[in-house]
Amino acid sequence: MPVYVDVLRCIGCKACEVACKREHNGKPHIAVLPAEGRAAVPLLCHHCKDATCALVCYSGALTTDGDRVSFDAAKCTGCGICALACPFGVIWSDKLAHKCDLCYPAELPSCVATCPAQALSTDYDVVSRRVRYKAAQASVIEGKRSI
Amino acid sequence: MISMDSSRCLGCFACSNVCPSVKITREDGEQRVIRFSRCEEFCDLCVEFCPGEALSISPEGEDFQISFELIPCRACHTPFATRPMLRRIIEVVPEELQKDSEGISWVEICPRCRREMERERAARPAVRSRM
Amino acid sequence: MPRSTVSTVCPYCAVGCGLQITTERGVATGIEYNPQHPVSHGALCPKGNASLEVINNKDRLTFPMKKVGDIWARISWEEALDLVGQRLSKALRDWGPESLGFLASSKCTNEENYLIEKLARTIGSRNVDNCARLCHAPSVVGLNRSLGAAGMTNPIPDLANSRCIFIIGSNLAENHPVITQWIHRAKDAGAVVIVADPRYTPTAWLADIFLQIRPGTDVALLNAMARLIIDEGWIDEKFIAARTTGYTGLVEALKGCSAEWAEGICGIPAQRIFQSAEAYALSPASSIVYSMGITQHTTGTDNVQALANLALICGQLGREGTGVLPLRGQNNVQGACDMGALAEFYPGYRPADDPATVESFSMAWDAQSLPLGRGLTAPEMIDGANDGRIKAMYIVGEDPVNSESNSRHVKEALSSLEFLVVQDIFMTSTSQLADLVLPAACWAEKEGTFTSTERRVQWTNLAVRPPGEARSDLWIVCEVANRMGLNFDYAGAEEVLSEINRTVPAYRGVTRSRLNATGIIWPCPNQDHPGTPILHIEAFKTMDGRGRILPVSFRHPAEGPSDEFPFTLTTGRIAVHHNAGSMTRRSPSLAEREPEPFAEINPMDARRLGISQGEMVNVTTARGMMEALARISERVPSGVVFMPFHFPGANILTSGARDEVAGIPEFKVAACNIARRD
């Protein structure tokens, strides 16, 4: 159950970054990057089914745990190999690895709870339905002389 | 004292991170240099946490250092990782997972560039639909 | 002491998001989201998320200070309050009540604004105003003329019921981010969103039709839309006949306003103007959302009236999903105006130049010699300080040096005062000029009501005690008033609110016991009334109940590009900062995201001037120069430079030209030049 992102809804305000940073002692797990001069893309751990970070982790700090990749800070040595093994570049490390923990055990990640644009969701169905609907709508608007 | 089997060292950050008395330092430039100062503490954290099992307690020893060439990113050419660390990834991660959704092998691309690629992948369809 | 959670209202913009603060041992340690809040549904923007960094900030003022020579000396509250009382009384004696100026605060509660305004008028001064002058004075004047009421006609969540949302001169995605979720809901249901802005803002990202308009040409666009709507027969004839006056005058006045004429002025293709007019006029429910891009012009009042005309001829008012929605900037700017902290209005928008107003407040307040007539507005008080008419000022929670246009002029004026007392939570560029600085409590350290942009009155609770000797503005104002021979004997905000219930008809039913988690939207005329989310359902608030269609004609902005200043400078806000920045620039998680002033410039212009990304440039206008980092971006068109005004200095550049009716300065258009720093 990762956090799904709807780029069409994201306004790049960075509320998620600030909230995540506050919830994780100053170390944010999400970053909002501008794209193509108009869009903004929040990037964070996908909680991959075949998590390469967990495969390479020496200490057992990163493990696949049901539908999430969980992280046990007590086991982490900060060796940094997980950051090198993440295909999406969304893990970073200093003395410890930092990546989205879904604000476990909270019911809802703080980024999802706080997003002013409802661009983040833990429900894939919500995001995919919206994206499909938007694509259809966009073509309808273009197709007409006026609306 | 600490001694090292340099053939087993990955050039990672574990020992320098866990050392409570700042006897192990590291420096990244063209190369990564890890320096071990003489240490007489009764502590074996670095030995315990070394992922490559390269360190051991020994009766005597001097200051020493080890350096690694950093592999440049295939996209931006910035040096970013030691060869043993990348080798570990190539060995452990199944081959089909070493390619992203567009079939690009990501292992020798630095995390920063991977993130940029991920950003582009996510943004492109959205931007196209808003044009 | 156990952990507890206290409900407050976010101190930043006027959306009025619920903000729950968790405290441990008397310290604010965390934020909880409130999915039950009627407007925010648990959402907070980056500023709200970082708001604890304001409460716990090391720069907070914690004791009163007096300027002795060039240094600040700590003094006791007793001494400080006596000094304020003596100096204001002396000015009153020596130069009369008109020599005193009061700036109330759109950051303070309704109760505090009410008392500041009451203090000013009870001692006989008409000069009380607040920074609404700098954001929505044209809305107050323009919408009062057209519709008879100045507030948002429909509440924020009602945007979800719109099928066409026309956003003009508002970058709400950055300035009121939490509103975005309601825009998305409307879009999910098939609404068309039109955004008109000189920049491709994050709000433009929400648009189905984007109109990239030249700064200061809004009247041309709006008139052309109205003309198309009339020509194409898209008007709502029944609505015009039953509920408006002045339609034929509009038809006459718009004769020259073709879409092609507007294209030449605004730079928007006529075809797109046509599309927008059609979408707005024909959708079953259309709303207009606007903000400072409409008001901060010499034509601010005209712009507002042109918008109202559009809504009136299309009948897009008084129903769900319709309306004219001016988004206000500060958390309580609506309330400060409702409370009469405005030069032309007593509480409840009772005209200050009406003898009946004075008579009724003389009774209510048991006061003799309340002043009749309009006082000086905030910019006029600054002028007055400069030419010696104003001798002493009491500024509460505002930073005119950074927030007014033409900062240098403001600084000179404030420095020339006989006495200046500033009450704030931080040292600001304005308080630096004061004789006396009083430390105030921030929003989480006091209680009372805030009125959000949608007229929702919400009670905010005390979560933590103020730091050091800081005190609530309410306590301070009462102590000052008592030292000037008045009797401001209020036990707390609740007692002031019950006086407001008696004196402001729209707030009559907004009593403390009824202010639960969702608040009440005024007008609320009695204790059993549920509040009025949608205005103008049956009739407008004008004398005859009809909406006034008031034609306006296009005028150019006060400053056009010249050989010396070939670019157009426009200013605005960004998501991680707020207004003059005294709070957000001190908040590490916000400041680290945008630490420095920048000037956005189009890549073509940058290439021509040899300016590269991230280098320091000088931005110059007729009034001064400011350094900023060049941010080369397609967001701005060629010929336009955008700068955020959160950093000291941006308003050195802006123009002092004002809207003649509403007195608002033209922040949005100034002729400028931009060059590499050699």
PDB file of N, CA, C and O in Angstrom, chain B residues 38-76:
ATOM      1  N   ARG B  38      44.505   4.934  14.960  1.00  0.00           N
ATOM      2  CA  ARG B  38      44.767   3.963  16.033  1.00  0.00           C
ATOM      3  C   ARG B  38      43.669   4.031  17.069  1.00  0.00           C
ATOM      4  O   ARG B  38      43.297   5.125  17.517  1.00  0.00           O
ATOM      5  N   CYS B  39      43.171   2.906  17.449  1.00  0.00           N
ATOM      6  CA  CYS B  39      42.023   2.916  18.351  1.00  0.00           C
ATOM      7  C   CYS B  39      42.274   1.928  19.475  1.00  0.00           C
ATOM      8  O   CYS B  39      42.554   0.751  19.229  1.00  0.00           O
ATOM      9  N   GLU B  40      42.198   2.439  20.724  1.00  0.00           N
ATOM     10  CA  GLU B  40      42.439   1.542  21.848  1.00  0.00           C
ATOM     11  C   GLU B  40      41.198   1.360  22.716  1.00  0.00           C
ATOM     12  O   GLU B  40      41.262   0.920  23.862  1.00  0.00           O
ATOM     13  N   GLU B  41      40.054   1.766  22.154  1.00  0.00           N
ATOM     14  CA  GLU B  41      38.807   1.594  22.920  1.00  0.00           C
ATOM     15  C   GLU B  41      38.438   0.105  22.968  1.00  0.00           C
ATOM     16  O   GLU B  41      38.741  -0.657  22.056  1.00  0.00           O
ATOM     17  N   PHE B  42      37.741  -0.275  24.078  1.00  0.00           N
ATOM     18  CA  PHE B  42      37.221  -1.641  24.130  1.00  0.00           C
ATOM     19  C   PHE B  42      35.854  -1.657  23.471  1.00  0.00           C
ATOM     20  O   PHE B  42      34.827  -1.606  24.123  1.00  0.00           O
ATOM     21  N   CYS B  43      35.856  -1.662  22.185  1.00  0.00           N
ATOM     22  CA  CYS B  43      34.619  -1.491  21.433  1.00  0.00           C
ATOM     23  C   CYS B  43      34.823  -2.214  20.129  1.00  0.00           C
ATOM     24  O   CYS B  43      35.867  -2.112  19.529  1.00  0.00           O
ATOM     25  N   ASP B  44      33.814  -3.001  19.696  1.00  0.00           N
ATOM     26  CA  ASP B  44      33.997  -3.651  18.405  1.00  0.00           C
ATOM     27  C   ASP B  44      32.795  -3.390  17.493  1.00  0.00           C
ATOM     28  O   ASP B  44      32.393  -4.234  16.719  1.00  0.00           O
ATOM     29  N   LEU B  45      32.206  -2.194  17.658  1.00  0.00           N
ATOM     30  CA  LEU B  45      31.011  -1.887  16.863  1.00  0.00           C
ATOM     31  C   LEU B  45      31.295  -1.963  15.367  1.00  0.00           C
ATOM     32  O   LEU B  45      30.517  -2.498  14.588  1.00  0.00           O
ATOM     33  N   CYS B  46      32.466  -1.417  14.965  1.00  0.00           N
ATOM     34  CA  CYS B  46      32.774  -1.407  13.537  1.00  0.00           C
ATOM     35  C   CYS B  46      32.916  -2.834  13.008  1.00  0.00           C
ATOM     36  O   CYS B  46      32.482  -3.152  11.901  1.00  0.00           O
ATOM     37  N   VAL B  47      33.492  -3.674  13.836  1.00  0.00           N
ATOM     38  CA  VAL B  47      33.668  -5.074  13.427  1.00  0.00           C
ATOM     39  C   VAL B  47      32.300  -5.731  13.309  1.00  0.00           C
ATOM     40  O   VAL B  47      31.986  -6.404  12.332  1.00  0.00           O
ATOM     41  N   GLU B  48      31.474  -5.480  14.321  1.00  0.00           N
ATOM     42  CA  GLU B  48      30.163  -6.114  14.348  1.00  0.00           C
ATOM     43  C   GLU B  48      29.293  -5.681  13.157  1.00  0.00           C
ATOM     44  O   GLU B  48      28.569  -6.481  12.575  1.00  0.00           O
ATOM     45  N   PHE B  49      29.376  -4.406  12.802  1.00  0.00           N
ATOM     46  CA  PHE B  49      28.464  -3.888  11.779  1.00  0.00           C
ATOM     47  C   PHE B  49      29.022  -3.910  10.361  1.00  0.00           C
ATOM     48  O   PHE B  49      28.329  -3.589   9.420  1.00  0.00           O
ATOM     49  N   CYS B  50      30.271  -4.260  10.187  1.00  0.00           N
ATOM     50  CA  CYS B  50      30.850  -4.242   8.840  1.00  0.00           C
ATOM     51  C   CYS B  50      30.104  -5.225   7.929  1.00  0.00           C
ATOM     52  O   CYS B  50      30.102  -6.427   8.194  1.00  0.00           O
ATOM     53  N   PRO B  51      29.441  -4.745   6.897  1.00  0.00           N
ATOM     54  CA  PRO B  51      28.653  -5.649   6.077  1.00  0.00           C
ATOM     55  C   PRO B  51      29.512  -6.668   5.331  1.00  0.00           C
ATOM     56  O   PRO B  51      29.059  -7.776   5.056  1.00  0.00           O
ATOM     57  N   GLY B  52      30.763  -6.316   5.022  1.00  0.00           N
ATOM     58  CA  GLY B  52      31.604  -7.233   4.266  1.00  0.00           C
ATOM     59  C   GLY B  52      32.434  -8.154   5.159  1.00  0.00           C
ATOM     60  O   GLY B  52      33.239  -8.931   4.655  1.00  0.00           O
ATOM     61  N   GLU B  53      32.236  -8.018   6.470  1.00  0.00           N
ATOM     62  CA  GLU B  53      33.054  -8.756   7.436  1.00  0.00           C
ATOM     63  C   GLU B  53      34.537  -8.564   7.138  1.00  0.00           C
ATOM     64  O   GLU B  53      35.338  -9.503   7.148  1.00  0.00           O
ATOM     65  N   ALA B  54      34.916  -7.344   6.870  1.00  0.00           N
ATOM     66  CA  ALA B  54      36.292  -7.032   6.485  1.00  0.00           C
ATOM     67  C   ALA B  54      37.151  -6.673   7.694  1.00  0.00           C
ATOM     68  O   ALA B  54      38.369  -6.722   7.629  1.00  0.00           O
ATOM     69  N   LEU B  55      36.517  -6.284   8.813  1.00  0.00           N
ATOM     70  CA  LEU B  55      37.281  -5.778   9.958  1.00  0.00           C
ATOM     71  C   LEU B  55      37.390  -6.852  11.046  1.00  0.00           C
ATOM     72  O   LEU B  55      36.486  -7.669  11.225  1.00  0.00           O
ATOM     73  N   SER B  56      38.515  -6.786  11.761  1.00  0.00           N
ATOM     74  CA  SER B  56      38.654  -7.684  12.903  1.00  0.00           C
ATOM     75  C   SER B  56      39.514  -7.022  13.969  1.00  0.00           C
ATOM     76  O   SER B  56      40.233  -6.059  13.699  1.00  0.00           O
ATOM     77  N   ILE B  57      39.403  -7.528  15.205  1.00  0.00           N
ATOM     78  CA  ILE B  57      40.229  -7.028  16.299  1.00  0.00           C
ATOM     79  C   ILE B  57      41.597  -7.708  16.190  1.00  0.00           C
ATOM     80  O   ILE B  57      41.672  -8.903  15.924  1.00  0.00           O
ATOM     81  N   SER B  58      42.625  -6.887  16.350  1.00  0.00           N
ATOM     82  CA  SER B  58      43.955  -7.508  16.283  1.00  0.00           C
ATOM     83  C   SER B  58      44.806  -6.961  17.419  1.00  0.00           C
ATOM     84  O   SER B  58      44.534  -5.873  17.939  1.00  0.00           O
ATOM     85  N   PRO B  59      45.802  -7.711  17.863  1.00  0.00           N
ATOM     86  CA  PRO B  59      46.601  -7.291  19.018  1.00  0.00           C
ATOM     87  C   PRO B  59      47.382  -6.005  18.753  1.00  0.00           C
ATOM     88  O   PRO B  59      47.606  -5.224  19.674  1.00  0.00           O
ATOM     89  N   GLU B  60      47.820  -5.786  17.561  1.00  0.00           N
ATOM     90  CA  GLU B  60      48.511  -4.520  17.311  1.00  0.00           C
ATOM     91  C   GLU B  60      48.127  -3.947  15.961  1.00  0.00           C
ATOM     92  O   GLU B  60      47.476  -4.598  15.140  1.00  0.00           O
ATOM     93  N   GLY B  61      48.531  -2.667  15.747  1.00  0.00           N
ATOM     94  CA  GLY B  61      48.173  -2.048  14.478  1.00  0.00           C
ATOM     95  C   GLY B  61      48.496  -0.577  14.481  1.00  0.00           C
ATOM     96  O   GLY B  61      48.743   0.018  15.533  1.00  0.00           O
ATOM     97  N   GLU B  62      48.524   0.021  13.301  1.00  0.00           N
ATOM     98  CA  GLU B  62      48.837   1.446  13.140  1.00  0.00           C
ATOM     99  C   GLU B  62      47.659   2.125  12.437  1.00  0.00           C
ATOM    100  O   GLU B  62      46.681   1.478  12.076  1.00  0.00           O
ATOM    101  N   ASP B  63      47.791   3.458  12.235  1.00  0.00           N
ATOM    102  CA  ASP B  63      46.839   4.180  11.381  1.00  0.00           C
ATOM    103  C   ASP B  63      46.901   3.554   9.991  1.00  0.00           C
ATOM    104  O   ASP B  63      47.978   3.186   9.541  1.00  0.00           O
ATOM    105  N   PHE B  64      45.751   3.435   9.345  1.00  0.00           N
ATOM    106  CA  PHE B  64      45.806   3.017   7.942  1.00  0.00           C
ATOM    107  C   PHE B  64      44.630   3.620   7.197  1.00  0.00           C
ATOM    108  O   PHE B  64      43.696   4.163   7.801  1.00  0.00           O
ATOM    109  N   GLN B  65      44.672   3.518   5.875  1.00  0.00           N
ATOM    110  CA  GLN B  65      43.547   4.017   5.097  1.00  0.00           C
ATOM    111  C   GLN B  65      43.347   3.141   3.876  1.00  0.00           C
ATOM    112  O   GLN B  65      44.219   2.387   3.474  1.00  0.00           O
ATOM    113  N   ILE B  66      42.137   3.239   3.334  1.00  0.00           N
ATOM    114  CA  ILE B  66      41.850   2.491   2.115  1.00  0.00           C
ATOM    115  C   ILE B  66      41.135   3.431   1.155  1.00  0.00           C
ATOM    116  O   ILE B  66      40.369   4.292   1.589  1.00  0.00           O
ATOM    117  N   SER B  67      41.443   3.326  -0.111  1.00  0.00           N
ATOM    118  CA  SER B  67      40.745   4.219  -1.044  1.00  0.00           C
ATOM    119  C   SER B  67      40.114   3.425  -2.180  1.00  0.00           C
ATOM    120  O   SER B  67      40.581   2.340  -2.537  1.00  0.00           O
ATOM    121  N   PHE B  68      39.031   3.981  -2.671  1.00  0.00           N
ATOM    122  CA  PHE B  68      38.273   3.356  -3.751  1.00  0.00           C
ATOM    123  C   PHE B  68      38.076   4.345  -4.877  1.00  0.00           C
ATOM    124  O   PHE B  68      37.766   5.510  -4.634  1.00  0.00           O
ATOM    125  N   GLU B  69      38.180   3.854  -6.072  1.00  0.00           N
ATOM    126  CA  GLU B  69      37.790   4.659  -7.231  1.00  0.00           C
ATOM    127  C   GLU B  69      36.262   4.734  -7.216  1.00  0.00           C
ATOM    128  O   GLU B  69      35.591   3.757  -6.885  1.00  0.00           O
ATOM    129  N   LEU B  70      35.698   5.917  -7.498  1.00  0.00           N
ATOM    130  CA  LEU B  70      34.239   6.026  -7.578  1.00  0.00           C
ATOM    131  C   LEU B  70      33.811   5.941  -9.044  1.00  0.00           C
ATOM    132  O   LEU B  70      34.371   6.631  -9.902  1.00  0.00           O
ATOM    133  N   ILE B  71      32.825   5.092  -9.310  1.00  0.00           N
ATOM    134  CA  ILE B  71      32.361   4.888 -10.682  1.00  0.00           C
ATOM    135  C   ILE B  71      31.515   6.091 -11.107  1.00  0.00           C
ATOM    136  O   ILE B  71      30.623   6.505 -10.352  1.00  0.00           O
ATOM    137  N   PRO B  72      31.787   6.671 -12.276  1.00  0.00           N
ATOM    138  CA  PRO B  72      30.964   7.806 -12.708  1.00  0.00           C
ATOM    139  C   PRO B  72      29.584   7.362 -13.188  1.00  0.00           C
ATOM    140  O   PRO B  72      29.449   6.285 -13.759  1.00  0.00           O
ATOM    141  N   CYS B  73      28.618   8.213 -12.941  1.00  0.00           N
ATOM    142  CA  CYS B  73      27.242   7.973 -13.391  1.00  0.00           C
ATOM    143  C   CYS B  73      27.211   7.929 -14.912  1.00  0.00           C
ATOM    144  O   CYS B  73      27.806   8.781 -15.565  1.00  0.00           O
ATOM    145  N   ARG B  74      26.478   6.952 -15.459  1.00  0.00           N
ATOM    146  CA  ARG B  74      26.432   6.829 -16.910  1.00  0.00           C
ATOM    147  C   ARG B  74      25.714   8.032 -17.543  1.00  0.00           C
ATOM    148  O   ARG B  74      25.918   8.362 -18.699  1.00  0.00           O
ATOM    149  N   ALA B  75      24.872   8.700 -16.803  1.00  0.00           N
ATOM    150  CA  ALA B  75      24.124   9.829 -17.369  1.00  0.00           C
ATOM    151  C   ALA B  75      24.838  11.166 -17.146  1.00  0.00           C
ATOM    152  O   ALA B  75      25.077  11.918 -18.086  1.00  0.00           O
ATOM    153  N   CYS B  76      25.218  11.453 -15.902  1.00  0.00           N
ATOM    154  CA  CYS B  76      25.754  12.793 -15.633  1.00  0.00           C
ATOM    155  C   CYS B  76      27.270  12.775 -15.385  1.00  0.00           C
ATOM    156  O   CYS B  76      27.879  13.837 -15.209  1.00  0.00           O
TER     157      CYS B  76
END
